[in-house]
Amino acid sequence: MNVGNNVLKKIKEEISSKDWDRYMKYLIYSEEESNVNVVKFYAPNILLAKWIKTKYKFQLEHLFELENKIKPHISIYPIQDKSLTQDSVKRYNKQNKEEKNRPKSTILNPSFTFESFIVGSSNHFAYTTAKSVAQKPGEIYNPLFIYGGAGLGKTHLIQAIGNYQIELGKRVIYTTFEQFMNKFTSHIRAKTMDRFREHFRECDLLIIDDIQFLAGKDSTQEEFFHTFNELHQAKKQIIITSDRQPNKIKNLAERIRTRFEWGLMVDIKPPELDTKISIIKKKCEIDGIDLNQDIINFLASNMGNNIREIEGAIIKLNAYSGLMKQEMTLDFAHNVIKDQLVEKQKNILIEEIVQFISKELNVKMSDITSKSRKRIVVKARRISIHISRDLTTSSMPQIAMFFGMKDHTAVSHTLKKVKELIDKDESFKISIEEIRNKINKEAERKNS
């Protein structure tokens, strides 16, 4: 077995089976174009090549280093570029000479900058804090601990700090905790811990993503503890992300927990609707994708709060539209990404929907189910009926019975009226979609 395929076999053992089956197993090692200094792989398309390089370039380099005792440069090209192999090698050799004197870092995405980060009320404080740390690393808020749910922008912010510092000539180490642990384990086996410590302790900024996975890893916690102390005493900046606060990470050593609390802990909350719309527009602008306002509103209201998933849906829509030569309409978008949308929950009750809307619109539940014709009550009732029909398995006669209506024809009339309002009033349409999404997310939370 050649060295490249041996490395792929090893990385298969280190990464999740999902990542291997979806992405890494399609990677092709080019033995004839590789040597100890330059390693070339091919991926089926440019998106996959970019994703693998962003997430696993560092790990691949490390595994090749263990095989050959020399750390190579990893290049990953889309398969359609294979006809350009000799030219691309020459271009690489030229670029490599130019890059030797550039500041070193690991797998930072150059598109993750402060300028490309969309700021809203849910992330404004985290954004402002991150910029302050980027401008005065090691002086204030050390460590900086950013926590929040998946896909809310934590990785974007911390890599923006890293990219800012690289422009100033600083040495930045960015790693996920999984990569940190895998590298630690590999060096333990190879009895090269001095090189491991040199790598992580001789930097200006250490950025670690997803530190929650440190829990329960006693030997890795011990090593991380000493790495943290060395950097902190040298006034080097430490930046950490997690999906939860330190005091909610189980099986985390108390001495590590208290060190996380030395600096500043900042949370990122789920983005509000306006922020999601702005993020989608920015993504489309960067990637040159044309989506109309209806599709943008639809994605923002029905795709949940994970920005990575929303961006993935945008790429999917663009790819399907181009390959199938279909116009990008709202119906087309719905059909393409219907498996990713918030689905109808069989266990959502009409009563729960009305209860939620009564709090959201500050209207009594008893008023919503009454005959009151006050404007705010009528609005709440219409929205409740519309969402009940959309999210529950209740029939129109059952909905009519709950709201004290004469029969299902009254429900049908209300649904038609709501549709008319949605068609002519954009703000009403968006508010309904946002309420619908919140109700479904709350149902998911209860069932998880």
mmCIF file of N, CA, C and O in Angstrom, residues 3 9 13-14 16 79 82 84 90 94 140 149 174 179 187 202 213 230 247 258 276 322 354 359 363 374 398:
data_model
loop_
_atom_site.group_PDB
_atom_site.id
_atom_site.type_symbol
_atom_site.label_atom_id
_atom_site.label_comp_id
_atom_site.label_asym_id
_atom_site.label_seq_id
_atom_site.Cartn_x
_atom_site.Cartn_y
_atom_site.Cartn_z
ATOM 1 N N VAL A 3 1.990 5.310 0.526
ATOM 2 C CA VAL A 3 1.880 6.102 1.737
ATOM 3 C C VAL A 3 0.572 6.889 1.807
ATOM 4 O O VAL A 3 -0.034 7.028 2.870
ATOM 5 N N LYS A 9 -6.246 5.382 5.193
ATOM 6 C CA LYS A 9 -6.716 4.297 6.061
ATOM 7 C C LYS A 9 -6.659 4.738 7.527
ATOM 8 O O LYS A 9 -7.578 4.446 8.313
ATOM 9 N N GLU A 13 -9.862 5.833 10.611
ATOM 10 C CA GLU A 13 -9.993 5.356 11.985
ATOM 11 C C GLU A 13 -10.156 6.501 12.980
ATOM 12 O O GLU A 13 -10.661 6.299 14.084
ATOM 13 N N GLU A 14 -9.735 7.704 12.590
ATOM 14 C CA GLU A 14 -9.733 8.836 13.515
ATOM 15 C C GLU A 14 -10.974 9.709 13.417
ATOM 16 O O GLU A 14 -11.355 10.354 14.388
ATOM 17 N N SER A 16 -15.133 10.655 12.218
ATOM 18 C CA SER A 16 -16.447 10.022 12.352
ATOM 19 C C SER A 16 -16.797 9.246 11.083
ATOM 20 O O SER A 16 -16.368 9.610 9.978
ATOM 21 N N ILE A 79 -11.610 16.982 -9.466
ATOM 22 C CA ILE A 79 -11.168 15.969 -10.421
ATOM 23 C C ILE A 79 -11.108 16.510 -11.838
ATOM 24 O O ILE A 79 -10.283 16.079 -12.644
ATOM 25 N N LYS A 82 -7.691 17.595 -13.408
ATOM 26 C CA LYS A 82 -6.565 16.670 -13.469
ATOM 27 C C LYS A 82 -5.756 16.833 -14.750
ATOM 28 O O LYS A 82 -4.571 16.530 -14.800
ATOM 29 N N LEU A 84 -4.693 19.422 -15.849
ATOM 30 C CA LEU A 84 -3.756 20.526 -15.639
ATOM 31 C C LEU A 84 -2.685 20.185 -14.604
ATOM 32 O O LEU A 84 -2.072 21.066 -14.024
ATOM 33 N N LYS A 90 3.712 23.169 -11.026
ATOM 34 C CA LYS A 90 4.620 24.301 -11.199
ATOM 35 C C LYS A 90 4.085 25.528 -10.462
ATOM 36 O O LYS A 90 4.842 26.258 -9.812
ATOM 37 N N LYS A 94 5.843 27.549 -7.224
ATOM 38 C CA LYS A 94 6.065 28.983 -7.197
ATOM 39 C C LYS A 94 5.381 29.622 -5.988
ATOM 40 O O LYS A 94 5.958 30.432 -5.273
ATOM 41 N N ILE A 140 -6.510 41.799 27.134
ATOM 42 C CA ILE A 140 -7.834 41.829 27.757
ATOM 43 C C ILE A 140 -8.568 40.525 27.427
ATOM 44 O O ILE A 140 -8.326 39.911 26.406
ATOM 45 N N GLY A 149 -25.187 27.503 20.508
ATOM 46 C CA GLY A 149 -25.576 26.332 19.728
ATOM 47 C C GLY A 149 -24.809 26.206 18.419
ATOM 48 O O GLY A 149 -24.078 27.118 18.006
ATOM 49 N N TYR A 174 -5.037 27.324 14.997
ATOM 50 C CA TYR A 174 -6.468 27.021 15.113
ATOM 51 C C TYR A 174 -6.659 25.511 15.001
ATOM 52 O O TYR A 174 -6.094 24.863 14.116
ATOM 53 N N GLN A 179 -9.182 17.460 16.729
ATOM 54 C CA GLN A 179 -7.859 17.444 16.105
ATOM 55 C C GLN A 179 -6.754 17.546 17.147
ATOM 56 O O GLN A 179 -5.710 16.893 17.035
ATOM 57 N N HIS A 187 1.154 11.651 18.878
ATOM 58 C CA HIS A 187 2.497 11.961 19.389
ATOM 59 C C HIS A 187 2.847 11.094 20.598
ATOM 60 O O HIS A 187 4.036 10.780 20.798
ATOM 61 N N GLU A 202 4.324 27.391 21.169
ATOM 62 C CA GLU A 202 5.103 28.469 20.554
ATOM 63 C C GLU A 202 4.251 29.182 19.506
ATOM 64 O O GLU A 202 4.519 29.149 18.313
ATOM 65 N N PHE A 213 -15.814 18.710 24.159
ATOM 66 C CA PHE A 213 -15.424 17.304 24.015
ATOM 67 C C PHE A 213 -14.204 16.952 24.862
ATOM 68 O O PHE A 213 -13.779 15.793 24.901
ATOM 69 N N GLU A 230 1.101 27.580 30.257
ATOM 70 C CA GLU A 230 2.285 28.113 29.573
ATOM 71 C C GLU A 230 1.929 29.340 28.742
ATOM 72 O O GLU A 230 2.620 30.364 28.777
ATOM 73 N N ASN A 247 -19.506 25.645 33.377
ATOM 74 C CA ASN A 247 -20.118 24.976 34.533
ATOM 75 C C ASN A 247 -21.182 23.958 34.142
ATOM 76 O O ASN A 247 -21.714 23.252 35.003
ATOM 77 N N THR A 258 -12.128 26.592 36.226
ATOM 78 C CA THR A 258 -11.854 27.908 36.817
ATOM 79 C C THR A 258 -10.977 28.757 35.903
ATOM 80 O O THR A 258 -11.129 29.980 35.843
ATOM 81 N N LYS A 276 -31.101 36.627 10.025
ATOM 82 C CA LYS A 276 -31.027 35.474 9.112
ATOM 83 C C LYS A 276 -31.211 35.918 7.664
ATOM 84 O O LYS A 276 -30.517 35.433 6.765
ATOM 85 N N GLY A 322 -29.065 25.009 -11.589
ATOM 86 C CA GLY A 322 -28.150 25.006 -12.723
ATOM 87 C C GLY A 322 -28.129 23.687 -13.467
ATOM 88 O O GLY A 322 -28.192 23.650 -14.701
ATOM 89 N N VAL A 354 -52.136 27.776 20.336
ATOM 90 C CA VAL A 354 -52.875 28.955 20.797
ATOM 91 C C VAL A 354 -52.199 29.558 22.029
ATOM 92 O O VAL A 354 -52.104 30.788 22.158
ATOM 93 N N LYS A 359 -49.126 34.294 24.108
ATOM 94 C CA LYS A 359 -47.966 34.932 24.749
ATOM 95 C C LYS A 359 -47.232 35.830 23.756
ATOM 96 O O LYS A 359 -46.795 36.925 24.093
ATOM 97 N N VAL A 363 -52.263 38.295 23.894
ATOM 98 C CA VAL A 363 -53.723 38.174 23.836
ATOM 99 C C VAL A 363 -54.128 36.964 24.680
ATOM 100 O O VAL A 363 -53.484 35.916 24.621
ATOM 101 N N LYS A 374 -62.248 42.224 18.222
ATOM 102 C CA LYS A 374 -61.169 43.194 18.354
ATOM 103 C C LYS A 374 -60.061 42.842 17.344
ATOM 104 O O LYS A 374 -59.781 41.665 17.116
ATOM 105 N N GLN A 398 -62.270 19.415 13.332
ATOM 106 C CA GLN A 398 -61.685 19.419 14.682
ATOM 107 C C GLN A 398 -61.207 20.813 15.059
ATOM 108 O O GLN A 398 -61.376 21.254 16.202
#
